[in-house]
Amino acid sequence: MRLLEGIVTVGDLDGFIATLGAIGDAHDATVQAFDARYVTGRSHLQRALELADRAFDRDENIADDRAVELLCYAAGRRQIDQALTMGLSTGSTPAVILVDGGDEAGAIDELESLLERTPTLGDYDRARVCSFFDITSAEVDATDRDLSALVEERVALLTIEK
C-alpha cells in the first residue's frame, strides 16, 4: 500500500473518478481517493484495506469493486452512498490517495499530476471525524485510547454489523 498526499481540485467529479479508475486499470492497481479530513492516519487506511481484502477472500464483500469496498470499510459504512461522504467532492480538498497492488510506483507517478503535493495525512478534522464515526466525547473520555484507535474500532465493527 502506498499513499499520496496533497490538495486536489476537482471540477468534474465523475471525470476525476474515471481518471483514477483508468490509472488503476493501466497499472493493475486499486486506486481510491479519500478526503483527508476524515482519515486519522495510515493505520486507519491499512486496517480498512486488510478488512476489505478479507471480505473479498471470504466472498462477503459489500461492493463488486475493491476500491469501493475499501471506501466502505474506511468509512465504517455498509451503504455505499453514505461511505461516499469520505471520498472527494468538487472544489479543493485535502486528499489522501491510496494505491495498492500491481505497479504502485507507476500509478503514483501518474497520480502526482492530479494534486498539489503537501502533507495531509494525520491533519484530520477532529469534530468532523467524531461526528462522522459517531464518537461521543463521553466515549473519548472513557478510554485511554486515541481517536485513531476508536475510528479503527468502528472500521473493524463493520464486519460484525452484517
Coordinates of N, CA and C in Angstrom, one line a residue:
M1 N 0.9 -1.2 0.0 CA 0.0 0.0 0.0 C 0.9 1.2 0.0
R2 N 0.6 2.1 -0.9 CA 1.3 3.4 -1.0 C 0.3 4.5 -0.9
L3 N 0.7 5.6 -0.3 CA -0.2 6.7 -0.1 C 0.4 8.0 -0.8
L4 N -0.5 8.8 -1.4 CA -0.1 10.0 -2.0 C -0.9 11.1 -1.3
E5 N -0.3 12.2 -0.9 CA -1.0 13.2 -0.1 C -0.9 14.5 -0.9
G6 N -2.0 15.3 -0.8 CA -1.9 16.6 -1.4 C -3.3 17.3 -1.4
I7 N -3.4 18.4 -2.1 CA -4.6 19.1 -2.3 C -5.1 18.8 -3.7
V8 N -6.3 18.3 -3.8 CA -6.9 18.0 -5.1 C -8.0 19.0 -5.4
T9 N -8.0 19.5 -6.6 CA -9.0 20.4 -7.0 C -9.8 19.7 -8.1
V10 N -11.1 19.5 -7.8 CA -11.9 18.7 -8.7 C -13.0 19.6 -9.3
G11 N -13.1 19.7 -10.6 CA -14.2 20.4 -11.2 C -15.3 19.4 -11.6
D12 N -14.9 18.3 -12.3 CA -15.9 17.3 -12.7 C -15.6 16.0 -11.9
L13 N -16.4 15.8 -10.9 CA -16.2 14.6 -10.0 C -16.2 13.3 -10.8
D14 N -17.2 13.1 -11.6 CA -17.3 11.8 -12.4 C -16.1 11.6 -13.2
G15 N -15.6 12.7 -13.9 CA -14.4 12.6 -14.7 C -13.2 12.3 -13.9
F16 N -13.1 12.9 -12.7 CA -11.9 12.7 -11.8 C -11.9 11.2 -11.4
I17 N -13.0 10.7 -11.0 CA -13.1 9.3 -10.5 C -12.8 8.4 -11.7
A18 N -13.3 8.7 -12.9 CA -12.9 7.9 -14.1 C -11.4 7.9 -14.3
T19 N -10.8 9.0 -14.1 CA -9.3 9.1 -14.3 C -8.6 8.2 -13.3
L20 N -9.1 8.3 -12.1 CA -8.4 7.4 -11.0 C -8.6 5.9 -11.4
G21 N -9.8 5.6 -11.9 CA -10.0 4.2 -12.3 C -9.2 3.8 -13.5
A22 N -9.0 4.7 -14.4 CA -8.2 4.4 -15.6 C -6.7 4.2 -15.2
I23 N -6.3 5.0 -14.3 CA -4.9 4.9 -13.9 C -4.7 3.6 -13.2
G24 N -5.6 3.3 -12.3 CA -5.6 2.0 -11.6 C -5.6 0.8 -12.6
D25 N -6.5 0.8 -13.5 CA -6.6 -0.2 -14.5 C -5.3 -0.4 -15.3
A26 N -4.7 0.8 -15.7 CA -3.5 0.8 -16.5 C -2.3 0.2 -15.8
H27 N -2.4 0.2 -14.4 CA -1.2 -0.3 -13.6 C -1.7 -1.5 -12.8
D28 N -2.8 -2.0 -13.1 CA -3.4 -3.2 -12.4 C -3.3 -3.0 -10.9
A29 N -3.7 -1.8 -10.5 CA -3.7 -1.4 -9.0 C -5.1 -0.9 -8.6
T30 N -5.4 -1.0 -7.3 CA -6.5 -0.4 -6.8 C -6.2 1.1 -6.4
V31 N -7.0 2.0 -6.8 CA -6.7 3.4 -6.5 C -8.0 4.0 -5.9
Q32 N -7.9 4.5 -4.7 CA -9.0 5.2 -4.0 C -8.6 6.5 -3.4
A33 N -9.4 7.5 -3.6 CA -9.1 8.8 -3.0 C -10.0 9.1 -1.8
F34 N -9.4 9.7 -0.8 CA -10.2 10.0 0.4 C -10.0 11.5 0.7
D35 N -11.1 12.0 1.3 CA -11.0 13.4 1.9 C -10.2 13.2 3.2
A36 N -9.0 13.8 3.2 CA -8.0 13.6 4.3 C -8.6 14.1 5.7
R37 N -9.6 14.9 5.6 CA -10.2 15.4 6.9 C -10.9 14.3 7.7
Y38 N -11.1 13.2 7.0 CA -11.8 12.0 7.7 C -10.8 10.9 8.0
V39 N -9.6 11.0 7.6 CA -8.6 9.9 7.7 C -7.7 10.2 8.9
T40 N -7.8 9.4 9.9 CA -7.0 9.6 11.1 C -5.5 9.2 11.0
G41 N -5.2 8.5 10.0 CA -3.8 8.1 9.9 C -3.6 6.9 8.9
R42 N -2.4 6.6 8.7 CA -2.0 5.5 7.8 C -2.7 4.2 8.3
S43 N -2.6 4.0 9.6 CA -3.2 2.7 10.2 C -4.7 2.6 9.9
H44 N -5.4 3.7 9.9 CA -6.8 3.7 9.5 C -7.0 3.1 8.2
L45 N -6.3 3.5 7.2 CA -6.4 3.0 5.8 C -5.9 1.6 5.7
Q46 N -4.8 1.3 6.4 CA -4.2 0.0 6.4 C -5.2 -1.1 6.9
R47 N -5.9 -0.7 8.0 CA -6.9 -1.6 8.6 C -8.1 -1.8 7.6
A48 N -8.5 -0.7 7.0 CA -9.7 -0.8 6.1 C -9.3 -1.7 4.9
L49 N -8.1 -1.6 4.4 CA -7.6 -2.4 3.3 C -7.6 -3.9 3.7
E50 N -7.0 -4.2 4.8 CA -7.0 -5.6 5.3 C -8.4 -6.2 5.4
L51 N -9.3 -5.4 5.9 CA -10.7 -5.9 6.1 C -11.4 -6.0 4.8
A52 N -11.2 -5.1 3.9 CA -11.8 -5.2 2.6 C -11.3 -6.4 1.8
D53 N -10.0 -6.7 1.9 CA -9.4 -7.9 1.2 C -10.0 -9.1 1.9
R54 N -10.1 -9.1 3.2 CA -10.6 -10.3 3.9 C -12.1 -10.6 3.4
A55 N -12.8 -9.5 3.3 CA -14.2 -9.7 2.8 C -14.3 -10.3 1.4
F56 N -13.4 -9.9 0.5 CA -13.3 -10.5 -0.8 C -12.9 -11.9 -0.7
D57 N -11.9 -12.2 0.1 CA -11.4 -13.6 0.2 C -12.5 -14.5 0.7
R58 N -13.4 -14.0 1.6 CA -14.5 -14.8 2.2 C -15.8 -14.7 1.4
D59 N -15.7 -14.0 0.3 CA -16.9 -13.7 -0.6 C -18.0 -13.1 0.3
E60 N -17.6 -12.1 1.1 CA -18.6 -11.4 2.0 C -18.5 -9.9 1.6
N61 N -18.0 -9.6 0.5 CA -17.9 -8.1 0.1 C -19.2 -7.5 -0.1
I62 N -19.2 -6.2 0.2 CA -20.4 -5.3 0.0 C -20.5 -4.9 -1.4
A63 N -19.4 -4.4 -1.9 CA -19.3 -3.9 -3.3 C -18.6 -4.9 -4.2
D64 N -18.8 -4.7 -5.5 CA -18.1 -5.5 -6.5 C -16.7 -5.1 -6.8
D65 N -16.5 -3.8 -6.6 CA -15.2 -3.2 -6.9 C -14.4 -3.0 -5.6
R66 N -13.1 -3.4 -5.7 CA -12.2 -3.4 -4.5 C -12.1 -2.0 -3.9
A67 N -11.9 -1.0 -4.8 CA -11.8 0.4 -4.3 C -13.0 0.9 -3.6
V68 N -14.2 0.5 -4.0 CA -15.4 0.9 -3.3 C -15.5 0.1 -2.0
E69 N -15.2 -1.1 -2.0 CA -15.2 -1.9 -0.8 C -14.2 -1.3 0.3
L70 N -13.1 -0.9 -0.2 CA -12.1 -0.2 0.7 C -12.7 1.1 1.2
L71 N -13.4 1.9 0.4 CA -14.1 3.1 0.9 C -15.1 2.8 1.9
C72 N -15.9 1.7 1.7 CA -16.9 1.4 2.7 C -16.3 1.0 4.1
Y73 N -15.2 0.2 4.0 CA -14.5 -0.1 5.3 C -13.9 1.1 5.9
A74 N -13.2 1.9 5.2 CA -12.6 3.1 5.7 C -13.6 4.0 6.4
A75 N -14.8 4.1 5.8 CA -15.9 4.9 6.4 C -16.7 4.2 7.4
G76 N -16.5 2.9 7.6 CA -17.3 2.1 8.6 C -18.8 2.1 8.2
R77 N -19.1 2.1 6.9 CA -20.4 2.1 6.4 C -20.7 1.0 5.4
R78 N -21.8 0.3 5.6 CA -22.3 -0.7 4.7 C -22.9 -0.1 3.4
Q79 N -23.5 1.1 3.6 CA -24.2 1.8 2.5 C -23.1 2.6 1.7
I80 N -23.0 2.3 0.4 CA -22.0 2.9 -0.4 C -22.3 4.4 -0.5
D81 N -23.5 4.8 -0.6 CA -23.8 6.3 -0.7 C -23.4 7.0 0.5
Q82 N -23.5 6.4 1.7 CA -23.0 7.0 2.9 C -21.5 7.0 3.0
A83 N -20.9 6.0 2.5 CA -19.4 5.9 2.5 C -18.8 7.0 1.6
L84 N -19.5 7.4 0.6 CA -19.0 8.4 -0.4 C -18.7 9.7 0.3
T85 N -19.3 10.0 1.4 CA -19.0 11.2 2.2 C -17.5 11.3 2.4
M86 N -16.9 10.2 2.6 CA -15.4 10.2 3.0 C -14.6 10.3 1.7
G87 N -15.2 10.3 0.5 CA -14.5 10.4 -0.7 C -14.3 11.9 -1.0
L88 N -13.9 12.2 -2.2 CA -13.7 13.6 -2.7 C -15.0 14.2 -3.2
S89 N -15.0 15.5 -3.2 CA -16.1 16.2 -3.8 C -15.5 17.3 -4.7
T90 N -16.4 18.1 -5.4 CA -15.9 19.1 -6.2 C -15.3 20.2 -5.3
G91 N -14.4 21.0 -5.9 CA -13.7 22.0 -5.2 C -12.3 21.5 -4.8
S92 N -11.6 22.3 -4.0 CA -10.3 21.9 -3.4 C -10.5 21.2 -2.1
T93 N -9.8 20.1 -2.0 CA -10.0 19.2 -0.8 C -8.6 18.6 -0.5
P94 N -8.2 18.6 0.8 CA -7.1 17.9 1.2 C -7.4 16.4 1.0
A95 N -6.4 15.7 0.4 CA -6.7 14.3 0.0 C -5.6 13.4 0.3
V96 N -6.0 12.1 0.5 CA -5.0 11.0 0.6 C -5.5 10.0 -0.5
I97 N -4.6 9.7 -1.4 CA -4.9 8.7 -2.4 C -4.1 7.4 -2.1
L98 N -4.9 6.3 -2.0 CA -4.3 5.0 -1.7 C -4.1 4.2 -3.0
V99 N -3.0 3.6 -3.1 CA -2.7 2.8 -4.3 C -2.2 1.5 -3.7
D100 N -2.8 0.4 -4.2 CA -2.4 -1.0 -3.7 C -2.4 -2.0 -4.8
G101 N -1.3 -2.8 -4.9 CA -1.3 -3.8 -5.9 C -0.7 -3.4 -7.2
G102 N -0.3 -4.3 -8.1 CA 0.1 -4.0 -9.4 C 1.4 -3.1 -9.4
D103 N 1.5 -2.2 -10.3 CA 2.6 -1.3 -10.4 C 2.3 0.0 -9.7
E104 N 2.4 -0.1 -8.4 CA 2.1 1.0 -7.5 C 2.9 2.3 -7.9
A105 N 4.2 2.1 -8.1 CA 5.1 3.2 -8.4 C 4.6 3.9 -9.7
G106 N 4.3 3.2 -10.7 CA 3.8 3.7 -12.0 C 2.5 4.5 -11.8
A107 N 1.6 3.9 -11.0 CA 0.3 4.6 -10.7 C 0.6 5.9 -10.0
I108 N 1.4 5.9 -9.0 CA 1.8 7.1 -8.2 C 2.3 8.1 -9.1
D109 N 3.2 7.8 -10.0 CA 3.8 8.7 -10.9 C 2.7 9.4 -11.7
E110 N 1.7 8.7 -12.2 CA 0.6 9.3 -13.0 C -0.3 10.2 -12.1
L111 N -0.5 9.7 -10.9 CA -1.5 10.4 -10.0 C -0.9 11.7 -9.5
E112 N 0.4 11.9 -9.4 CA 1.0 13.1 -8.9 C 0.6 14.3 -9.7
S113 N 0.3 14.2 -10.9 CA -0.1 15.4 -11.7 C -1.5 15.8 -11.3
L114 N -2.3 15.0 -10.6 CA -3.6 15.4 -10.2 C -3.8 16.2 -8.9
L115 N -2.7 16.4 -8.3 CA -2.7 17.1 -7.0 C -1.5 18.0 -6.7
E116 N -1.7 18.9 -5.8 CA -0.6 19.7 -5.3 C 0.0 19.0 -4.1
R117 N 1.2 18.4 -4.2 CA 1.8 17.6 -3.1 C 2.0 18.5 -1.9
T118 N 1.4 18.0 -0.8 CA 1.6 18.6 0.5 C 1.1 17.6 1.6
P119 N 1.7 17.6 2.7 CA 1.3 16.6 3.7 C -0.2 16.9 4.2
T120 N -1.0 15.8 4.2 CA -2.4 15.9 4.6 C -2.7 14.8 5.6
L121 N -2.0 13.7 5.6 CA -2.3 12.6 6.4 C -2.1 12.9 7.9
G122 N -3.1 12.7 8.7 CA -3.0 12.9 10.1 C -3.4 14.3 10.5
D123 N -3.7 15.2 9.5 CA -4.2 16.5 9.7 C -5.7 16.5 9.6
Y124 N -6.4 15.6 10.3 CA -7.8 15.4 10.2 C -8.6 16.5 11.0
D125 N -9.8 16.6 10.7 CA -10.7 17.5 11.4 C -11.4 16.7 12.6
R126 N -11.0 16.9 13.8 CA -11.4 16.1 14.9 C -12.9 16.1 15.1
A127 N -13.6 17.3 15.0 CA -15.0 17.3 15.1 C -15.7 16.6 14.0
R128 N -15.2 16.7 12.8 CA -15.8 16.1 11.6 C -15.7 14.6 11.8
V129 N -14.5 14.1 12.2 CA -14.3 12.6 12.4 C -15.2 12.1 13.5
C130 N -15.3 12.8 14.6 CA -16.2 12.3 15.7 C -17.6 12.3 15.3
S131 N -18.1 13.3 14.5 CA -19.5 13.3 14.0 C -19.7 12.2 13.0
F132 N -18.8 12.0 12.1 CA -19.0 11.0 11.0 C -19.0 9.6 11.6
F133 N -18.1 9.3 12.5 CA -18.0 8.0 13.1 C -18.8 7.8 14.3
D134 N -19.6 8.8 14.7 CA -20.5 8.7 15.9 C -19.7 8.4 17.1
I135 N -18.6 9.1 17.3 CA -17.8 9.0 18.5 C -18.1 10.2 19.4
T136 N -18.7 9.9 20.6 CA -19.1 10.9 21.5 C -17.9 11.4 22.4
S137 N -18.0 12.5 23.0 CA -17.0 13.0 24.0 C -17.0 12.1 25.2
A138 N -18.1 11.5 25.6 CA -18.1 10.6 26.7 C -17.3 9.3 26.4
E139 N -17.4 8.9 25.1 CA -16.6 7.7 24.7 C -15.1 8.0 24.7
V140 N -14.8 9.2 24.2 CA -13.3 9.6 24.2 C -12.8 9.7 25.7
D141 N -13.6 10.3 26.6 CA -13.2 10.5 28.0 C -13.1 9.2 28.7
A142 N -13.9 8.1 28.3 CA -13.9 6.9 29.0 C -12.8 5.9 28.6
T143 N -11.9 6.3 27.7 CA -10.9 5.4 27.3 C -9.5 6.2 27.3
D144 N -8.5 5.4 27.4 CA -7.1 6.0 27.2 C -6.6 5.9 25.8
R145 N -7.5 5.4 24.9 CA -7.1 5.2 23.5 C -7.3 6.6 22.8
D146 N -6.5 6.8 21.7 CA -6.6 8.0 20.9 C -7.8 7.9 19.9
L147 N -8.1 9.0 19.3 CA -9.2 9.0 18.3 C -9.0 8.0 17.2
S148 N -7.8 7.9 16.7 CA -7.5 7.0 15.6 C -7.8 5.5 16.0
A149 N -7.5 5.1 17.2 CA -7.9 3.8 17.6 C -9.4 3.6 17.7
L150 N -10.1 4.6 18.1 CA -11.6 4.5 18.1 C -12.1 4.4 16.7
V151 N -11.6 5.1 15.8 CA -12.0 5.0 14.4 C -11.7 3.6 13.8
E152 N -10.5 3.1 14.1 CA -10.2 1.8 13.6 C -11.1 0.7 14.2
E153 N -11.6 1.0 15.4 CA -12.6 0.1 16.0 C -13.9 0.1 15.2
R154 N -14.3 1.3 14.8 CA -15.5 1.4 14.0 C -15.3 0.7 12.7
V155 N -14.1 0.8 12.1 CA -13.8 0.2 10.8 C -14.0 -1.3 11.0
A156 N -13.4 -1.9 12.1 CA -13.5 -3.3 12.3 C -14.9 -3.8 12.6
L157 N -15.7 -2.9 13.3 CA -17.1 -3.3 13.6 C -18.0 -3.5 12.4
L158 N -17.6 -2.9 11.3 CA -18.4 -3.1 10.0 C -18.6 -4.6 9.7
T159 N -17.6 -5.4 10.0 CA -17.7 -6.8 9.7 C -18.7 -7.5 10.6
I160 N -18.8 -7.1 11.9 CA -19.7 -7.6 12.8 C -21.1 -7.2 12.6
E161 N -21.3 -6.0 12.0 CA -22.6 -5.5 11.9 C -23.4 -6.0 10.7
K162 N -22.9 -7.0 10.0 CA -23.5 -7.6 8.8 C -24.8 -8.3 9.2

